[in-house]
Coordinates of C-alpha atoms in Angstrom, one line a residue:
M1 CA 12.3 -22.1 31.2
E2 CA 15.9 -21.7 31.5
D3 CA 16.1 -25.4 32.9
I4 CA 14.0 -26.3 30.1
I5 CA 16.3 -25.1 27.4
L6 CA 19.2 -26.4 29.3
N7 CA 17.7 -29.9 29.4
I8 CA 17.0 -29.7 25.3
L9 CA 20.6 -28.5 25.0
S10 CA 22.2 -31.5 27.2
E11 CA 20.1 -34.0 25.0
L12 CA 21.1 -32.5 21.9
A13 CA 25.0 -32.4 23.1
V14 CA 25.1 -36.1 23.3
G15 CA 23.3 -36.6 20.2
R16 CA 19.7 -37.4 21.3
E17 CA 17.0 -36.4 19.1
V18 CA 14.4 -34.2 20.7
D19 CA 11.1 -34.4 18.5
D20 CA 7.8 -33.5 19.8
R21 CA 7.3 -36.0 21.9
S22 CA 10.4 -35.5 23.8
L23 CA 9.8 -32.0 23.8
V24 CA 6.4 -32.6 25.5
K25 CA 7.9 -34.8 27.9
I26 CA 10.7 -32.5 29.1
I27 CA 8.0 -29.6 29.4
N28 CA 5.4 -31.5 31.6
A29 CA 8.5 -32.7 33.6
Q30 CA 9.4 -29.5 34.4
A31 CA 6.0 -28.3 35.4
R32 CA 5.6 -31.1 37.9
R33 CA 9.1 -30.0 39.7
D34 CA 8.1 -26.4 39.4
A35 CA 4.4 -27.4 40.5
A36 CA 3.3 -25.2 37.8
D37 CA 0.8 -25.0 35.2
K38 CA 2.4 -26.6 32.0
R39 CA 0.9 -23.9 29.8
A40 CA 2.9 -21.5 31.4
Y41 CA 5.9 -23.8 29.2
A42 CA 4.3 -24.0 25.9
K43 CA 6.3 -24.1 22.8
R44 CA 5.7 -21.1 21.7
R45 CA 6.9 -19.5 24.8
L46 CA 10.5 -21.0 24.4
L47 CA 11.8 -19.3 21.4
P48 CA 10.9 -15.7 22.4
F49 CA 12.2 -16.4 25.7
Y50 CA 15.8 -17.6 24.3
Q51 CA 16.0 -14.9 22.0
R52 CA 15.4 -12.5 24.3
V53 CA 18.2 -13.9 26.8
K54 CA 20.6 -14.1 24.2
R55 CA 19.6 -10.5 23.1
D56 CA 19.5 -8.9 26.4
E57 CA 21.7 -10.8 29.0
P58 CA 24.6 -12.2 26.9
Q59 CA 26.7 -13.5 29.8
R60 CA 23.8 -15.5 31.4
W61 CA 23.4 -16.7 27.5
A62 CA 27.2 -17.6 27.5
S63 CA 26.9 -19.5 30.6
W64 CA 24.6 -22.2 28.9
G65 CA 27.7 -23.0 26.3
V66 CA 26.0 -22.8 23.0
T67 CA 27.9 -23.4 20.2
P68 CA 26.7 -22.8 16.5
E69 CA 26.4 -26.4 15.7
L70 CA 24.0 -26.8 19.0
E71 CA 22.1 -23.5 18.3
E72 CA 20.9 -24.6 14.8
K73 CA 19.7 -28.1 16.2
L74 CA 18.1 -26.1 19.1
L75 CA 16.2 -23.5 17.2
A76 CA 14.9 -26.8 14.8
V77 CA 13.4 -27.9 18.1
L78 CA 11.9 -24.5 18.8
R79 CA 10.4 -23.8 15.4
M80 CA 6.9 -24.3 15.1
K81 CA 5.5 -25.4 11.9
P82 CA 9.0 -25.9 9.8
R83 CA 6.9 -26.7 6.5
R84 CA 5.8 -23.2 6.4
T85 CA 9.3 -22.1 5.2
A86 CA 10.5 -25.6 3.6
S87 CA 10.1 -24.3 0.3
G88 CA 13.0 -21.7 0.8
V89 CA 10.4 -18.8 1.3
A90 CA 8.3 -17.4 4.0
T91 CA 5.1 -16.8 2.7
I92 CA 3.0 -13.6 3.7
T93 CA -0.7 -14.0 2.4
V94 CA -2.9 -10.6 2.8
I95 CA -6.4 -10.0 1.7
T96 CA -7.6 -6.8 -0.4
K97 CA -10.5 -5.0 0.9
P98 CA -14.2 -5.8 -0.1
W99 CA -15.2 -4.4 -3.6
P100 CA -17.4 -5.0 -6.4
C101 CA -17.0 -8.1 -8.5
S102 CA -17.2 -8.2 -12.1
S103 CA -18.7 -11.5 -12.1
D104 CA -21.7 -13.3 -10.3
C105 CA -20.5 -17.4 -10.3
R106 CA -23.3 -19.6 -8.9
Y107 CA -20.8 -21.6 -6.5
C108 CA -19.2 -18.5 -5.2
P109 CA -19.7 -17.4 -1.7
N110 CA -21.3 -13.8 -1.0
D111 CA -19.9 -12.8 2.2
I112 CA -20.3 -8.7 2.3
R113 CA -17.5 -8.7 5.0
M114 CA -15.1 -9.8 2.8
P115 CA -13.9 -9.7 -1.0
K116 CA -16.0 -11.9 -3.2
S117 CA -15.6 -15.6 -2.8
Y118 CA -13.7 -15.2 0.5
L119 CA -15.3 -15.8 4.1
H120 CA -14.7 -13.8 7.5
G121 CA -13.8 -17.5 9.0
E122 CA -10.8 -18.1 6.8
P123 CA -7.6 -17.5 8.9
A124 CA -6.0 -14.8 6.4
C125 CA -9.3 -13.3 6.2
E126 CA -9.6 -13.1 10.3
R127 CA -6.4 -11.5 10.4
A128 CA -7.5 -8.8 7.2
E129 CA -10.5 -8.1 9.1
Q130 CA -9.0 -7.5 12.6
T131 CA -6.7 -4.9 10.7
W132 CA -9.6 -3.3 8.3
F133 CA -7.5 -4.8 5.4
D134 CA -4.6 -2.5 5.9
P135 CA -1.7 -4.1 3.9
Y136 CA 1.0 -2.7 5.8
L137 CA -0.9 -4.0 9.3
Q138 CA -1.3 -7.6 7.9
V139 CA 2.2 -7.9 6.7
S140 CA 3.2 -6.4 10.5
A141 CA 1.2 -9.3 12.1
R142 CA 2.4 -12.0 10.1
L143 CA 5.8 -10.9 10.3
T144 CA 5.6 -10.9 14.1
A145 CA 4.0 -14.3 14.3
L146 CA 6.5 -16.0 11.8
S147 CA 9.1 -14.7 13.8
Q148 CA 7.6 -15.8 17.1
M149 CA 7.4 -19.0 15.2
G150 CA 11.3 -19.2 14.7
H151 CA 10.7 -19.0 11.0
A152 CA 13.7 -16.9 9.1
V153 CA 11.8 -14.3 7.6
D154 CA 14.4 -12.9 5.3
K155 CA 13.1 -13.9 1.8
I156 CA 9.7 -13.4 1.6
E157 CA 6.8 -14.3 -0.8
L158 CA 4.2 -12.0 -1.1
I159 CA 0.5 -13.4 -2.1
V160 CA -2.1 -10.8 -2.8
L161 CA -5.7 -12.3 -2.7
G162 CA -9.1 -11.0 -2.5
G163 CA -11.2 -9.5 -5.6
T164 CA -10.2 -9.7 -9.1
W165 CA -7.4 -7.7 -8.9
S166 CA -7.7 -5.3 -11.8
D167 CA -11.3 -4.1 -10.6
Y168 CA -9.7 -2.2 -8.0
P169 CA -8.7 1.6 -8.7
R170 CA -5.4 1.9 -10.0
E171 CA -4.4 4.2 -7.1
Y172 CA -5.7 1.7 -4.9
Q173 CA -3.3 -1.3 -6.5
I174 CA -0.5 0.9 -6.1
W175 CA -0.8 2.0 -2.7
F176 CA -1.7 -1.6 -1.6
V177 CA 1.5 -2.9 -2.8
S178 CA 3.5 0.1 -1.5
E179 CA 2.4 -0.5 1.7
L180 CA 3.4 -4.0 1.6
F181 CA 6.9 -3.0 0.6
R182 CA 7.0 -0.4 3.4
A183 CA 6.0 -2.6 6.2
L184 CA 8.9 -5.0 5.2
N185 CA 11.3 -2.2 4.6
D186 CA 10.7 -1.3 8.3
S187 CA 10.8 -4.4 9.7
A188 CA 7.2 -4.0 11.5
I189 CA 7.5 -6.7 14.1
A190 CA 6.2 -6.5 17.3
D191 CA 8.8 -7.3 20.4
V192 CA 7.1 -10.5 21.9
A193 CA 10.2 -10.8 23.9
A194 CA 10.1 -7.5 25.5
N195 CA 6.3 -8.2 26.4
P196 CA 5.7 -11.9 27.2
M197 CA 2.1 -11.5 27.6
L198 CA 2.0 -11.1 23.5
A199 CA 3.2 -14.5 23.3
D200 CA 0.0 -15.9 24.8
N201 CA -2.4 -15.6 22.1
P202 CA -3.0 -13.1 19.0
S203 CA -5.7 -11.5 20.9
A204 CA -3.5 -10.4 23.5
L205 CA -1.2 -8.8 20.7
D206 CA -4.0 -7.5 18.9
A207 CA -5.2 -5.4 22.4
A208 CA -1.5 -4.5 22.7
M209 CA -2.1 -3.1 19.2
C210 CA -5.0 -1.4 19.8
A211 CA -3.8 0.8 23.2
D212 CA -2.9 4.4 22.5
A213 CA 0.1 5.4 21.1
N214 CA 2.0 6.6 23.9
S215 CA 2.1 2.9 25.1
Q216 CA 3.2 1.3 22.0
R217 CA 6.9 1.3 22.7
D218 CA 6.2 -0.3 26.1
A219 CA 3.8 -2.7 24.8
G220 CA 6.4 -4.0 22.5
V221 CA 4.5 -2.9 19.2
P222 CA 5.8 -0.6 16.6
A223 CA 5.0 3.2 16.9
Y224 CA 3.6 3.1 13.1
V225 CA 1.4 0.1 13.7
A226 CA -0.1 2.0 16.8
A227 CA -0.3 5.2 14.6
R228 CA -2.0 3.2 11.9
R229 CA -4.6 1.7 13.9
A230 CA -5.7 4.7 15.8
F231 CA -6.5 6.6 12.1
Y232 CA -8.7 3.5 11.4
R233 CA -10.2 3.8 15.0
E234 CA -11.1 7.4 14.4
C235 CA -12.5 6.9 11.2
G236 CA -15.0 5.1 13.1
F237 CA -14.5 1.5 12.0
P238 CA -15.8 -1.9 13.7
Q239 CA -13.3 -2.6 16.6
T240 CA -14.4 -6.3 17.0
A241 CA -15.6 -9.1 15.3
E242 CA -19.0 -8.8 16.9
E243 CA -19.1 -5.0 15.5
F244 CA -18.1 -6.2 12.0
A245 CA -20.9 -8.7 12.2
A246 CA -23.5 -5.9 13.5
F247 CA -22.0 -3.5 10.5
A248 CA -23.0 -6.3 8.0
A249 CA -25.9 -7.8 9.1
E250 CA -28.5 -6.4 7.3
Q251 CA -27.0 -6.2 4.1
Q252 CA -25.8 -9.8 4.8
R253 CA -29.5 -11.0 5.6
A254 CA -30.5 -9.5 2.3
I255 CA -27.9 -11.4 0.2
D256 CA -29.1 -14.6 1.8
T257 CA -32.8 -14.0 1.1
G258 CA -32.1 -13.4 -2.2
E259 CA -32.9 -9.5 -2.0
L260 CA -29.5 -8.4 -3.2
N261 CA -26.9 -9.7 -4.8
Y262 CA -23.3 -9.0 -3.7
N263 CA -22.6 -5.4 -5.5
R264 CA -25.9 -4.1 -4.4
A265 CA -25.1 -5.1 -1.1
F266 CA -21.4 -3.7 -1.3
A267 CA -22.9 -0.1 -2.3
R268 CA -25.4 0.0 0.6
L269 CA -23.0 -1.3 3.1
Y270 CA -19.8 0.7 2.0
G271 CA -20.9 3.1 -0.1
E272 CA -23.0 4.9 2.9
S273 CA -20.1 4.1 5.4
D274 CA -18.0 7.6 6.1
A275 CA -15.4 5.3 7.7
W276 CA -14.9 3.8 4.5
V277 CA -15.2 7.0 2.4
R278 CA -12.5 8.6 4.5
A279 CA -10.3 5.4 4.7
T280 CA -10.5 5.2 0.5
Q281 CA -9.3 8.8 0.5
M282 CA -5.9 7.9 2.2
Q283 CA -5.4 4.9 0.2
S284 CA -3.6 6.3 -2.8
A285 CA 0.2 6.5 -3.7
T286 CA 2.1 7.2 -7.3
L287 CA 4.4 4.6 -9.0
E288 CA 7.2 6.8 -8.4
E289 CA 6.5 6.5 -4.6
L290 CA 6.2 2.5 -4.9
V291 CA 9.7 2.5 -7.1
Q292 CA 11.7 4.2 -4.1
L293 CA 10.2 1.7 -1.8
Q294 CA 11.1 -1.5 -4.2
H295 CA 14.9 0.2 -4.3
A296 CA 15.1 0.0 -0.4
N297 CA 13.9 -3.3 -0.5
E298 CA 16.6 -4.8 -2.5
T299 CA 18.7 -4.4 0.7
A300 CA 16.2 -4.7 2.8
R301 CA 16.1 -7.0 6.0
H302 CA 13.1 -8.7 4.8
R303 CA 13.4 -8.7 0.9
V304 CA 10.4 -9.5 -1.5
V305 CA 11.7 -12.6 -3.7
G306 CA 7.9 -13.4 -4.8
L307 CA 4.9 -11.3 -5.4
V308 CA 1.5 -12.8 -6.4
I309 CA -1.4 -11.6 -7.6
E310 CA -5.2 -13.2 -8.0
T311 CA -7.5 -12.1 -10.9
R312 CA -9.7 -13.3 -13.6
P313 CA -8.5 -14.3 -17.5
D314 CA -11.1 -11.7 -18.6
A315 CA -9.4 -9.0 -16.8
V316 CA -5.8 -10.4 -18.4
T317 CA -5.2 -7.8 -20.8
P318 CA -1.5 -6.3 -21.8
D319 CA -2.1 -2.8 -20.3
A320 CA -3.4 -4.8 -16.7
L321 CA -0.1 -7.1 -16.6
T322 CA 1.9 -4.1 -17.6
L323 CA 0.9 -2.1 -14.2
I324 CA 0.9 -5.5 -12.5
R325 CA 4.5 -6.0 -13.8
Q326 CA 5.6 -2.5 -12.7
L327 CA 4.4 -3.4 -8.9
G328 CA 6.6 -6.1 -8.9
A329 CA 4.5 -9.4 -9.3
T330 CA 6.0 -12.6 -10.8
K331 CA 3.2 -14.8 -10.4
I332 CA -0.5 -14.7 -11.0
Q333 CA -3.6 -16.9 -9.6
M334 CA -6.3 -16.9 -12.1
G335 CA -9.5 -19.0 -11.5
I336 CA -10.3 -21.1 -14.6
Q337 CA -12.3 -23.9 -12.7
S338 CA -13.4 -25.9 -15.9
L339 CA -12.6 -26.0 -19.8
D340 CA -16.2 -26.9 -20.3
Q341 CA -18.1 -24.2 -21.8
Q342 CA -21.0 -25.8 -21.0
I343 CA -20.1 -25.9 -17.5
L344 CA -18.7 -22.5 -17.2
D345 CA -22.0 -21.5 -18.4
S346 CA -24.3 -23.6 -16.4
N347 CA -22.3 -21.7 -13.5
D348 CA -22.6 -18.3 -14.4
R349 CA -19.0 -17.6 -14.9
G350 CA -19.5 -15.4 -17.8
I351 CA -16.5 -16.2 -19.7
R352 CA -15.4 -18.0 -23.0
I353 CA -12.8 -20.8 -23.4
E354 CA -11.2 -18.6 -26.1
R355 CA -10.6 -16.0 -23.5
I356 CA -9.0 -18.3 -21.0
Q357 CA -6.5 -19.4 -23.9
R358 CA -5.6 -15.9 -24.7
A359 CA -5.0 -15.2 -20.8
F360 CA -2.5 -18.2 -20.8
G361 CA -0.6 -16.9 -23.8
L362 CA -0.3 -13.3 -22.5
L363 CA 0.8 -14.3 -19.3
R364 CA 3.0 -16.8 -20.4
A365 CA 4.5 -14.3 -23.0
F366 CA 4.9 -11.5 -19.9
G367 CA 6.9 -14.2 -18.1
F368 CA 4.4 -14.7 -15.4
K369 CA 4.4 -18.0 -13.4
I370 CA 1.0 -19.1 -14.1
H371 CA -1.3 -20.7 -11.1
A372 CA -4.7 -22.1 -12.4
H373 CA -7.7 -22.4 -9.9
A374 CA -9.3 -25.7 -11.0
M375 CA -12.9 -27.3 -9.5
V376 CA -14.4 -30.4 -9.7
N377 CA -18.4 -31.2 -8.8
L378 CA -19.4 -28.0 -10.5
L379 CA -23.2 -27.8 -11.3
G380 CA -23.3 -30.2 -14.6
A381 CA -20.1 -32.0 -13.9
T382 CA -19.8 -35.7 -13.4
P383 CA -16.7 -37.5 -12.3
E384 CA -15.5 -38.6 -15.7
S385 CA -15.9 -35.2 -16.9
D386 CA -14.2 -33.7 -14.3
K387 CA -11.3 -36.1 -14.9
C388 CA -11.1 -35.1 -18.9
D389 CA -11.4 -31.6 -18.1
Y390 CA -8.5 -31.8 -16.0
R391 CA -6.4 -34.0 -18.4
R392 CA -7.1 -31.2 -20.9
L393 CA -5.9 -28.1 -18.3
V394 CA -2.5 -30.0 -17.7
T395 CA -1.9 -31.5 -21.2
E396 CA -2.9 -29.2 -23.8
A397 CA -0.9 -26.7 -25.6
P398 CA -3.2 -23.3 -25.0
Y399 CA -2.9 -24.2 -21.1
Q400 CA -0.4 -26.3 -19.1
P401 CA -0.3 -23.7 -15.9
D402 CA 3.1 -24.0 -13.6
E403 CA 0.7 -24.8 -10.4
I404 CA -2.7 -25.4 -9.5
K405 CA -5.2 -25.1 -6.8
L406 CA -7.5 -28.0 -7.3
Y407 CA -10.6 -27.4 -5.3
P408 CA -13.7 -29.6 -4.8
C409 CA -17.2 -27.7 -4.9
A410 CA -18.0 -26.5 -1.4
L411 CA -21.7 -25.3 -0.7
I412 CA -21.6 -22.2 1.4
E413 CA -25.0 -20.4 3.0
G414 CA -25.5 -17.3 0.5
A415 CA -24.0 -18.8 -2.6
R416 CA -26.6 -19.4 -5.2
L417 CA -25.8 -23.0 -6.1
C418 CA -27.7 -23.4 -2.6
R419 CA -31.1 -23.1 -4.6
D420 CA -29.9 -25.7 -7.1
F421 CA -29.0 -28.0 -4.2
D422 CA -32.3 -27.6 -2.7
S423 CA -34.0 -28.4 -5.8
G424 CA -31.7 -31.8 -6.6
A425 CA -29.9 -30.2 -9.5
W426 CA -26.6 -30.2 -8.0
I427 CA -25.3 -32.9 -5.6
P428 CA -22.0 -33.2 -4.0
Y429 CA -20.2 -35.9 -4.6
T430 CA -19.7 -39.1 -2.3
E431 CA -16.2 -39.3 -0.1
D432 CA -15.5 -42.0 -2.5
V433 CA -16.2 -40.7 -5.8
L434 CA -14.3 -37.4 -5.1
M435 CA -11.1 -39.7 -3.9
D436 CA -11.6 -41.5 -7.3
V437 CA -11.5 -38.0 -9.3
L438 CA -8.9 -36.2 -7.4
A439 CA -6.3 -39.3 -7.5
A440 CA -6.8 -39.5 -10.9
D441 CA -5.8 -35.6 -11.6
V442 CA -3.0 -36.1 -9.0
L443 CA -1.6 -39.2 -11.5
A444 CA -2.3 -37.0 -14.6
T445 CA -0.4 -34.2 -13.5
P446 CA 3.1 -33.6 -15.4
S447 CA 6.1 -32.9 -13.5
F448 CA 6.3 -29.3 -14.5
C449 CA 3.3 -28.8 -12.6
R450 CA 2.7 -28.1 -8.5
I451 CA -0.6 -28.8 -7.0
S452 CA 0.1 -26.3 -4.4
R453 CA -3.5 -27.1 -2.4
M454 CA -6.7 -29.3 -2.4
I455 CA -9.0 -27.0 0.2
R456 CA -9.8 -23.9 1.1
D457 CA -9.5 -22.5 4.4
F458 CA -13.8 -22.7 4.8
S459 CA -14.2 -23.8 9.0
S460 CA -16.5 -26.9 8.3
N461 CA -19.5 -25.1 10.1
D462 CA -19.7 -23.0 6.9
I463 CA -20.0 -25.5 4.6
K464 CA -23.5 -26.7 3.8
A465 CA -22.4 -29.8 1.5
G466 CA -19.3 -30.9 0.2
N467 CA -15.9 -32.3 1.7
K468 CA -15.4 -31.1 5.0
K469 CA -11.9 -32.8 6.1
P470 CA -9.3 -30.4 6.4
N471 CA -6.6 -33.6 5.6
L472 CA -8.1 -34.0 2.0
R473 CA -4.9 -34.0 0.1
Q474 CA -3.4 -36.6 2.5
M475 CA -6.3 -38.8 2.2
V476 CA -6.3 -38.7 -1.6
E477 CA -2.5 -39.7 -1.4
Q478 CA -3.2 -42.6 0.8
R479 CA -5.6 -43.4 -1.8
L480 CA -2.9 -44.0 -4.6
A481 CA -1.7 -47.3 -5.0
V482 CA 1.6 -48.8 -4.0
G483 CA 3.8 -48.3 -7.1
E484 CA 2.0 -45.9 -8.6
R485 CA 4.4 -42.4 -9.9
V486 CA 3.6 -39.4 -8.7
R487 CA 4.9 -36.6 -11.2
E488 CA 3.8 -33.2 -9.5
I489 CA 6.5 -30.9 -8.0
R490 CA 4.8 -30.5 -4.3
Y491 CA 4.6 -34.5 -3.6
R492 CA 8.4 -34.5 -4.7
E493 CA 9.6 -31.5 -3.1
V494 CA 12.8 -32.1 -0.5
G495 CA 11.0 -29.8 2.0
T496 CA 12.7 -30.0 5.2
G497 CA 14.8 -33.2 4.4
L498 CA 18.4 -33.4 3.9
V499 CA 19.9 -33.1 0.6
D500 CA 22.8 -34.9 -0.9
V501 CA 24.0 -32.8 -3.5
N502 CA 26.1 -35.3 -5.2
A503 CA 23.1 -37.4 -5.5
L504 CA 21.4 -34.7 -7.6
R505 CA 21.3 -34.7 -11.7
L506 CA 19.9 -32.1 -13.6
D507 CA 16.7 -33.4 -15.6
E508 CA 15.3 -31.2 -18.4
V509 CA 11.7 -31.7 -19.4
R510 CA 9.9 -30.6 -23.0
Y511 CA 6.7 -29.3 -23.7
E512 CA 5.1 -27.3 -26.0
T513 CA 2.5 -24.8 -25.7
S514 CA 0.4 -22.4 -27.9
N515 CA 3.2 -19.7 -28.2
T516 CA 6.7 -21.0 -26.3
S517 CA 8.7 -23.7 -26.3
E518 CA 9.0 -25.0 -22.8
R519 CA 12.0 -25.9 -20.6
F520 CA 11.5 -27.4 -17.1
L521 CA 14.7 -28.0 -15.8
Q522 CA 14.8 -29.6 -12.2
W523 CA 17.8 -30.7 -10.0
V524 CA 16.4 -34.3 -8.7
D525 CA 17.7 -37.1 -6.8
R526 CA 17.7 -41.2 -7.2
D527 CA 14.0 -41.1 -5.9
M528 CA 12.9 -37.9 -8.0
R529 CA 13.0 -35.7 -5.6
I530 CA 13.1 -32.4 -6.2
A531 CA 15.5 -29.9 -4.7
G532 CA 15.5 -26.9 -6.9
F533 CA 13.9 -26.1 -10.7
L534 CA 13.9 -23.4 -13.4
R535 CA 11.2 -22.4 -15.9
L536 CA 12.7 -21.5 -19.4
S537 CA 10.0 -19.9 -22.3
L538 CA 11.2 -19.7 -25.5
P539 CA 8.6 -17.7 -27.3
H540 CA 7.4 -18.2 -31.1
T541 CA 8.5 -15.6 -33.4
D542 CA 5.1 -15.7 -34.8
Y543 CA 3.6 -15.1 -31.8
L544 CA 5.8 -11.9 -30.9
A545 CA 5.2 -10.9 -34.4
D546 CA 1.4 -10.9 -34.3
H547 CA 1.5 -9.0 -30.7
V548 CA 4.7 -6.8 -31.2
D549 CA 2.7 -3.6 -30.2
K550 CA 1.1 -5.3 -27.1
L551 CA 4.4 -7.1 -25.3
P552 CA 7.7 -6.0 -23.6
V553 CA 9.8 -8.4 -24.8
R554 CA 10.8 -8.7 -28.9
A555 CA 11.8 -11.6 -31.2
G556 CA 15.0 -13.0 -30.2
E557 CA 14.5 -13.3 -26.4
A558 CA 14.0 -15.8 -24.1
M559 CA 12.5 -15.9 -20.9
I560 CA 13.5 -17.4 -17.2
R561 CA 9.9 -17.3 -15.7
E562 CA 11.3 -19.1 -12.3
V563 CA 14.1 -20.2 -10.6
H564 CA 13.4 -21.9 -7.3
V565 CA 15.7 -24.0 -4.9
Y566 CA 14.1 -26.0 -2.1
G567 CA 15.6 -26.3 1.5
A568 CA 15.1 -25.1 5.1
V569 CA 15.4 -21.1 4.7
A570 CA 18.8 -20.2 5.2
R571 CA 19.1 -16.5 6.3
L572 CA 20.6 -14.2 3.5
G573 CA 24.4 -13.8 4.0
E574 CA 24.5 -16.5 6.1
A575 CA 25.5 -19.7 4.2
G576 CA 26.3 -22.0 7.2
A577 CA 23.1 -21.7 8.4
A578 CA 21.1 -24.1 6.2
G579 CA 23.8 -26.8 6.9
S580 CA 22.7 -29.3 4.2
A581 CA 19.6 -27.6 2.6
A582 CA 19.8 -27.5 -0.8
Q583 CA 19.9 -23.6 -0.8
H584 CA 23.5 -21.8 -1.1
L585 CA 25.1 -24.9 -2.8
G586 CA 25.2 -23.0 -6.4
L587 CA 22.1 -24.9 -7.8
G588 CA 20.4 -21.7 -8.8
R589 CA 23.5 -20.4 -10.6
R590 CA 23.9 -23.5 -12.4
L591 CA 20.2 -23.6 -13.7
V592 CA 20.3 -20.1 -14.6
E593 CA 23.7 -20.9 -16.8
R594 CA 22.1 -24.1 -18.4
A595 CA 19.2 -22.0 -19.4
C596 CA 21.4 -19.6 -21.1
E597 CA 23.3 -22.2 -23.0
I598 CA 19.6 -23.9 -24.1
A599 CA 18.4 -20.4 -25.3
R600 CA 21.7 -19.5 -27.3
D601 CA 21.8 -23.0 -28.8
E602 CA 18.3 -22.3 -30.3
G603 CA 19.1 -19.1 -31.5
Y604 CA 18.1 -16.8 -29.1
T605 CA 20.1 -13.4 -28.6
R606 CA 19.1 -12.5 -25.3
I607 CA 17.5 -13.8 -22.2
N608 CA 15.1 -12.1 -19.5
V609 CA 14.3 -13.0 -16.3
I610 CA 11.5 -11.8 -14.6
S611 CA 13.0 -11.2 -11.4
A612 CA 11.2 -10.0 -8.2
V613 CA 12.3 -7.1 -6.5
G614 CA 14.5 -8.9 -4.0
T615 CA 16.2 -11.2 -6.2
R616 CA 17.5 -8.2 -8.5
G617 CA 21.1 -8.5 -7.2
Y618 CA 21.3 -11.9 -7.2
Y619 CA 20.8 -11.7 -10.8
R620 CA 22.9 -8.6 -11.6
G621 CA 25.6 -11.0 -9.8
L622 CA 24.8 -13.2 -12.9
G623 CA 25.3 -10.8 -15.6
F624 CA 21.9 -9.7 -15.7
E625 CA 21.2 -5.9 -16.3
D626 CA 17.9 -4.0 -15.1
N627 CA 16.1 -3.3 -18.5
G628 CA 12.3 -2.1 -17.9
L629 CA 10.1 -4.8 -16.7
Y630 CA 12.9 -7.5 -16.4
Q631 CA 16.7 -8.1 -16.2
R632 CA 18.4 -9.0 -19.3
R633 CA 21.6 -10.7 -20.3
D634 CA 22.9 -10.7 -23.9
L635 CA 23.9 -14.4 -25.1

């Protein structure tokens, strides 16, 4: 292992690039020299080895002659999946436990092992099930994996997915988020370097975490993780995927045959489970406890710079949003699917367009970033109606989300849509038609909106009909004609590329919604690549007056809904670690100052920011003061 590291360093020292192909050659050559299995020198083992030597054998590490410049290049070579943190933060997705759903859409999967609409084979769902949907354990597993792959985990965006958030009991909501903060504050990372066997595969790590508490320190697993896992074992929860499948088999069969719907099957399966009842009794916390954990996170090693909650438009109320904001959330994912009332009704969505419009208005007034889900090829839709529907979503005043998940409808066994497929009432688009629809949608997306995803993480084995290709987005982008201008944000992100700050200019995009005037400020280069942006909302006075008793903001107050600067993640307090990345160049500060100028010129006397817990200190440094649900600055 040491020879491989030294070979990489020697290549880098003379200015040669070491890409993945070069690294494979170095590894294979060393394996041949040692007459060893090349898998013993896998890339995932190299970084933990390097970190262990640097930490535990300083003299040996010093003999390698690693300068700060060389180390930066070496870590870039050893880091796995660099795009995971290319947007400036490390993302951790966690899943809430199965729970009854307030809706029963025709297209929705009904996997009783999961929250409604999710499948146990999706990566995040597999991790959640292995940890019994415990938020602390889920964060610990992801922190360990991201650290093992070489990603900085100083700035964390937490994405909470699962059932409709507000359908869960209030005490569970508070407990779940409290445990997320607790895990980050505890820095609950398994010590892979202390036990190299943990680096081989996730199941080895999982097996170590399941060992008895007395052996945890030797296994490199945090003691609190061991204790929490022991609690679930003592409750009598299934321990393996096979046991989970057996536990749910009877009720899943009843769902698949149409004998039971999800909610009735849930009541039978979980309502009669002593293990789930006992765990539920533990899953409770108070807001006072959460506030203490949030306060500690402001200066923790792993700071929460974004917290995302998933819900439905009909669950968006002032009371629900107040609690969600108290939890520290900054972004809301919301299932829209379609703006055609007939299509919504055909798919048993159970919601009116007027309710969707009201949800958008409330979310914007509360300062949340709005991440909408849109689906094409629903029952009753046509390619042309889908294109029209999407244009309405991204251009009409009541909507215009900040971010979109754009999915083609996929048929999953157990969904009620299977009957429509069998009867011929629903037919999946051909690949060519689907590409045409999605390409048109990409081109229609304005510059202030980001298309975050185009597929769900469904396994192709779970998809009965519909798109099964995981590289759908790449296929769509390849279909775009040469010279066609794509304005959506993700297509333009600088990502892991170099940023020439001198080539950047500040571009301002204005658009009107039903209750705000919006300003999207973006740092762009000559090719319109985006290095950072800010979302400024200027609320309409008449809307504020009509909702004066329901909103936490008052007339004369503007709202910064998001500030984001791209580039490779820089470790907090180590500005030099980012090299020429966009972060730590003062771009965020200049965006905020320009937003304040605009708000002042428009007659606003104060400006709020919907800051995340881990960014409160940053905004205090820009003159903002803590003020209830937000931080505020006088203009």
